[in-house]
Amino acid sequence: MKIVIINGSVRKGNTLAAIEAFSKGAEEKHEIEVIQADKLNIGFCMGCGACECHKGCVHTDDTNATIDKLVAADLIVFATPVYWWGMTAQTKLIMDKCYCRGAQLKGKKIGVLVPGGSPVDAVQYQLIKKQFECIEEYLSWDMLFFKPFYASGKDDIRNDAATVEELIQLGKSL
Ligand SMILES: Cc1cc2nc3c(=O)[nH]c(=O)nc-3n(C[C@H](O)[C@H](O)[C@H](O)COP(=O)(O)O)c2cc1C
């Protein structure tokens, strides 16, 4: 599979550690590309409707090239820390732009990795999961995994051998 991972975190902390461990497991069998969301120049969706959900975005920024990568992916992994009970703004910016070619993004396999500063039974993970489940239904996606992580310190995932191993095995299982 071609796996495209969206890293919705700026810092080299838990989300990156989760991505690295997952990739270590997956890279034997699959091609992996990581999109560093904060490095992209993507304007806000203006809701202009010119895209008609298939023509692409009118913005002459990184939007269309990014959506090209998502359209070409067999599996899209959204890796985002919890910010204010939701995904980060940079993740949401890409999510919003999926609207411009939603018709071409139908039927994708997706996965979600979500480190947060609270235990995994906290409501923020349910909120984020529900949001992805709604998008899954709308775009006929197939969510292969949704993994929340309790990681309040910057290196919590990197220093947690069991979690790292779990992520490696998750990548290998694909
Ligand atoms: C602006 C901001 C908002 C946050 N909001 C939440 C939150 O609502 N719930 C939560 O559990 N953690 C929250 N956190 C904690 C992060 O999700 C957590 O530290 C995560 O591991 C950070 O991932 P990173 O190291 O990849 O940046 C917040 C952190 C920041 C900086």
Short mmCIF file of C-alpha atoms and ligand atoms in Angstrom, two decimals:
data_model
loop_
_atom_site.label_atom_id
_atom_site.label_comp_id
_atom_site.label_asym_id
_atom_site.label_seq_id
_atom_site.Cartn_x
_atom_site.Cartn_y
_atom_site.Cartn_z
CA MET A 1 0.00 0.00 0.00
CA LYS A 2 0.90 3.61 -0.38
CA ILE A 3 0.48 5.05 3.11
CA VAL A 4 0.28 8.81 3.57
CA ILE A 5 0.60 10.04 7.14
CA ILE A 6 -0.49 13.56 8.04
CA ASN A 7 1.53 14.83 10.99
CA GLY A 8 -0.65 17.47 12.61
CA SER A 9 1.87 18.37 15.31
CA VAL A 10 4.56 21.00 15.03
CA ARG A 11 6.88 19.78 17.74
CA LYS A 12 9.06 16.69 17.67
CA GLY A 13 7.11 15.09 20.49
CA ASN A 14 4.54 12.36 20.93
CA THR A 15 2.85 12.51 17.56
CA LEU A 16 6.18 12.24 15.76
CA ALA A 17 7.24 9.38 18.05
CA ALA A 18 3.98 7.56 17.27
CA ILE A 19 4.48 8.11 13.55
CA GLU A 20 8.07 6.88 13.69
CA ALA A 21 7.15 3.69 15.54
CA PHE A 22 4.17 2.98 13.29
CA SER A 23 6.30 3.62 10.19
CA LYS A 24 9.05 1.32 11.46
CA GLY A 25 6.54 -1.50 11.50
CA ALA A 26 4.83 -0.63 8.24
CA GLU A 27 7.79 0.29 6.04
CA GLU A 28 8.85 -3.32 5.37
CA LYS A 29 5.78 -3.94 3.25
CA HIS A 30 4.47 -0.50 2.40
CA GLU A 31 5.53 2.81 0.89
CA ILE A 32 5.21 5.63 3.39
CA GLU A 33 5.09 9.39 2.98
CA VAL A 34 4.71 11.79 5.88
CA ILE A 35 3.06 15.14 5.22
CA GLN A 36 4.22 17.70 7.76
CA ALA A 37 1.07 19.81 7.95
CA ASP A 38 2.64 22.93 9.45
CA LYS A 39 5.15 23.17 6.61
CA LEU A 40 2.39 23.55 4.02
CA ASN A 41 0.99 26.76 2.69
CA ILE A 42 -2.72 26.02 2.69
CA GLY A 43 -5.36 28.71 2.86
CA PHE A 44 -8.59 28.30 4.76
CA CYS A 45 -11.51 26.78 2.90
CA MET A 46 -13.65 29.76 1.93
CA GLY A 47 -16.74 27.69 1.16
CA CYS A 48 -16.85 29.30 -2.29
CA GLY A 49 -18.17 26.09 -3.83
CA ALA A 50 -16.14 26.53 -7.02
CA CYS A 51 -14.59 23.10 -6.45
CA GLU A 52 -17.99 21.37 -6.66
CA CYS A 53 -16.36 18.62 -4.56
CA HIS A 54 -14.36 17.29 -7.49
CA LYS A 55 -12.64 20.06 -9.47
CA GLY A 56 -10.05 20.94 -6.84
CA CYS A 57 -9.45 24.11 -4.90
CA VAL A 58 -9.21 27.56 -6.49
CA HIS A 59 -6.31 28.41 -4.18
CA THR A 60 -2.93 28.39 -5.91
CA ASP A 61 -1.19 27.16 -2.77
CA ASP A 62 -0.26 23.65 -1.57
CA THR A 63 -3.89 22.50 -1.39
CA ASN A 64 -4.21 20.63 -4.67
CA ALA A 65 -0.77 18.99 -4.46
CA THR A 66 -1.63 17.78 -0.95
CA ILE A 67 -5.02 16.43 -1.99
CA ASP A 68 -3.30 14.71 -4.95
CA LYS A 69 -1.23 12.76 -2.40
CA LEU A 70 -4.32 11.80 -0.41
CA VAL A 71 -6.17 10.71 -3.54
CA ALA A 72 -3.19 8.52 -4.52
CA ALA A 73 -2.97 6.95 -1.04
CA ASP A 74 -4.38 3.53 -0.19
CA LEU A 75 -4.27 4.38 3.51
CA ILE A 76 -4.35 7.87 5.05
CA VAL A 77 -3.17 8.11 8.66
CA PHE A 78 -4.24 11.23 10.55
CA ALA A 79 -1.79 11.77 13.42
CA THR A 80 -2.83 14.68 15.58
CA PRO A 81 -2.41 15.68 19.19
CA VAL A 82 -5.54 16.71 21.06
CA TYR A 83 -5.81 20.49 21.10
CA TRP A 84 -8.82 21.83 22.95
CA TRP A 85 -10.76 18.56 22.77
CA GLY A 86 -10.25 18.31 19.01
CA MET A 87 -7.70 17.80 16.23
CA THR A 88 -5.09 20.52 15.71
CA ALA A 89 -5.82 23.46 13.44
CA GLN A 90 -3.24 22.36 10.89
CA THR A 91 -4.88 18.91 10.68
CA LYS A 92 -8.30 20.49 10.33
CA LEU A 93 -7.04 22.78 7.59
CA ILE A 94 -6.21 19.73 5.47
CA MET A 95 -9.42 18.00 6.52
CA ASP A 96 -11.47 21.00 5.38
CA LYS A 97 -9.68 21.00 2.04
CA CYS A 98 -10.66 17.36 1.47
CA TYR A 99 -14.00 18.92 0.56
CA CYS A 100 -12.57 20.19 -2.73
CA ARG A 101 -12.15 16.64 -4.07
CA GLY A 102 -14.33 14.64 -1.71
CA ALA A 103 -15.69 12.57 -4.57
CA GLN A 104 -12.16 11.30 -5.33
CA LEU A 105 -11.43 10.54 -1.69
CA LYS A 106 -14.32 8.13 -1.28
CA GLY A 107 -13.59 4.60 -0.10
CA LYS A 108 -10.19 5.32 1.45
CA LYS A 109 -8.77 3.28 4.27
CA ILE A 110 -7.86 5.55 7.16
CA GLY A 111 -6.20 5.31 10.56
CA VAL A 112 -6.03 7.82 13.40
CA LEU A 113 -3.27 8.31 16.01
CA VAL A 114 -4.16 10.74 18.81
CA PRO A 115 -1.82 11.59 21.70
CA GLY A 116 -3.36 13.75 24.38
CA GLY A 117 -2.54 15.01 27.83
CA SER A 118 -5.34 13.06 29.51
CA PRO A 119 -6.10 9.39 30.18
CA VAL A 120 -7.58 7.58 27.20
CA ASP A 121 -11.06 7.32 28.74
CA ALA A 122 -11.40 11.14 28.63
CA VAL A 123 -14.11 12.65 26.44
CA GLN A 124 -11.75 14.34 23.93
CA TYR A 125 -10.83 11.00 22.36
CA GLN A 126 -14.51 10.09 22.00
CA LEU A 127 -15.19 13.48 20.37
CA ILE A 128 -12.36 13.09 17.88
CA LYS A 129 -13.30 9.49 17.17
CA LYS A 130 -16.92 10.46 16.58
CA GLN A 131 -15.86 13.19 14.16
CA PHE A 132 -13.79 10.71 12.15
CA GLU A 133 -16.65 8.19 12.25
CA CYS A 134 -18.99 10.80 10.77
CA ILE A 135 -16.49 11.62 8.02
CA GLU A 136 -15.99 7.87 7.51
CA GLU A 137 -19.70 7.46 6.91
CA TYR A 138 -19.93 10.52 4.67
CA LEU A 139 -17.00 9.51 2.45
CA SER A 140 -17.45 5.74 2.73
CA TRP A 141 -14.08 5.49 4.44
CA ASP A 142 -12.92 2.38 6.25
CA MET A 143 -11.31 3.28 9.59
CA LEU A 144 -8.78 0.51 10.23
CA PHE A 145 -7.66 1.87 13.58
CA PHE A 146 -8.20 4.71 16.04
CA LYS A 147 -5.49 4.84 18.72
CA PRO A 148 -5.60 7.32 21.59
CA PHE A 149 -2.50 7.75 23.79
CA TYR A 150 -2.13 9.29 27.24
CA ALA A 151 1.05 11.31 26.74
CA SER A 152 1.32 14.51 28.76
CA GLY A 153 5.12 14.89 28.69
CA LYS A 154 6.82 15.63 25.37
CA ASP A 155 8.71 12.31 25.24
CA ASP A 156 6.14 10.10 26.93
CA ILE A 157 5.53 7.90 23.87
CA ARG A 158 9.22 7.73 22.93
CA ASN A 159 10.05 6.57 26.47
CA ASP A 160 7.24 4.04 26.69
CA ALA A 161 8.63 0.81 25.23
CA ALA A 162 5.26 -0.98 25.37
CA THR A 163 3.50 1.76 23.41
CA VAL A 164 6.33 1.96 20.87
CA GLU A 165 6.15 -1.81 20.40
CA GLU A 166 2.36 -1.64 20.06
CA LEU A 167 2.73 0.92 17.29
CA ILE A 168 5.41 -1.11 15.51
CA GLN A 169 3.11 -4.14 15.63
CA LEU A 170 0.21 -2.05 14.35
CA GLY A 171 2.33 -1.01 11.37
CA LYS A 172 3.44 -4.59 10.78
CA SER A 173 -0.12 -5.88 10.92
CA LEU A 174 -1.11 -4.00 7.80
C1 LIG B 1 -2.78 24.22 22.76
C2 LIG B 1 -2.88 22.87 23.40
C3 LIG B 1 -4.12 22.35 23.69
C4 LIG B 1 -4.24 21.10 24.26
N1 LIG B 1 -5.48 20.62 24.54
C5 LIG B 1 -5.61 19.40 25.08
C6 LIG B 1 -6.91 18.87 25.36
O1 LIG B 1 -7.94 19.50 25.13
N2 LIG B 1 -6.98 17.62 25.87
C7 LIG B 1 -5.88 16.85 26.15
O2 LIG B 1 -6.00 15.72 26.61
N3 LIG B 1 -4.63 17.33 25.87
C8 LIG B 1 -4.48 18.58 25.36
N4 LIG B 1 -3.22 19.07 25.08
C9 LIG B 1 -2.03 18.22 25.36
C10 LIG B 1 -1.47 17.53 24.10
O3 LIG B 1 -2.47 16.90 23.35
C11 LIG B 1 -0.43 16.49 24.50
O4 LIG B 1 0.60 17.07 25.25
C12 LIG B 1 0.16 15.76 23.30
O5 LIG B 1 0.92 14.67 23.72
C13 LIG B 1 1.03 16.69 22.45
O6 LIG B 1 1.51 15.98 21.34
P1 LIG B 1 2.89 16.43 20.61
O7 LIG B 1 4.00 16.09 21.57
O8 LIG B 1 2.95 15.64 19.36
O9 LIG B 1 2.80 17.91 20.36
C14 LIG B 1 -3.07 20.34 24.54
C15 LIG B 1 -1.82 20.88 24.25
C16 LIG B 1 -1.71 22.13 23.69
C17 LIG B 1 -0.35 22.70 23.41
#
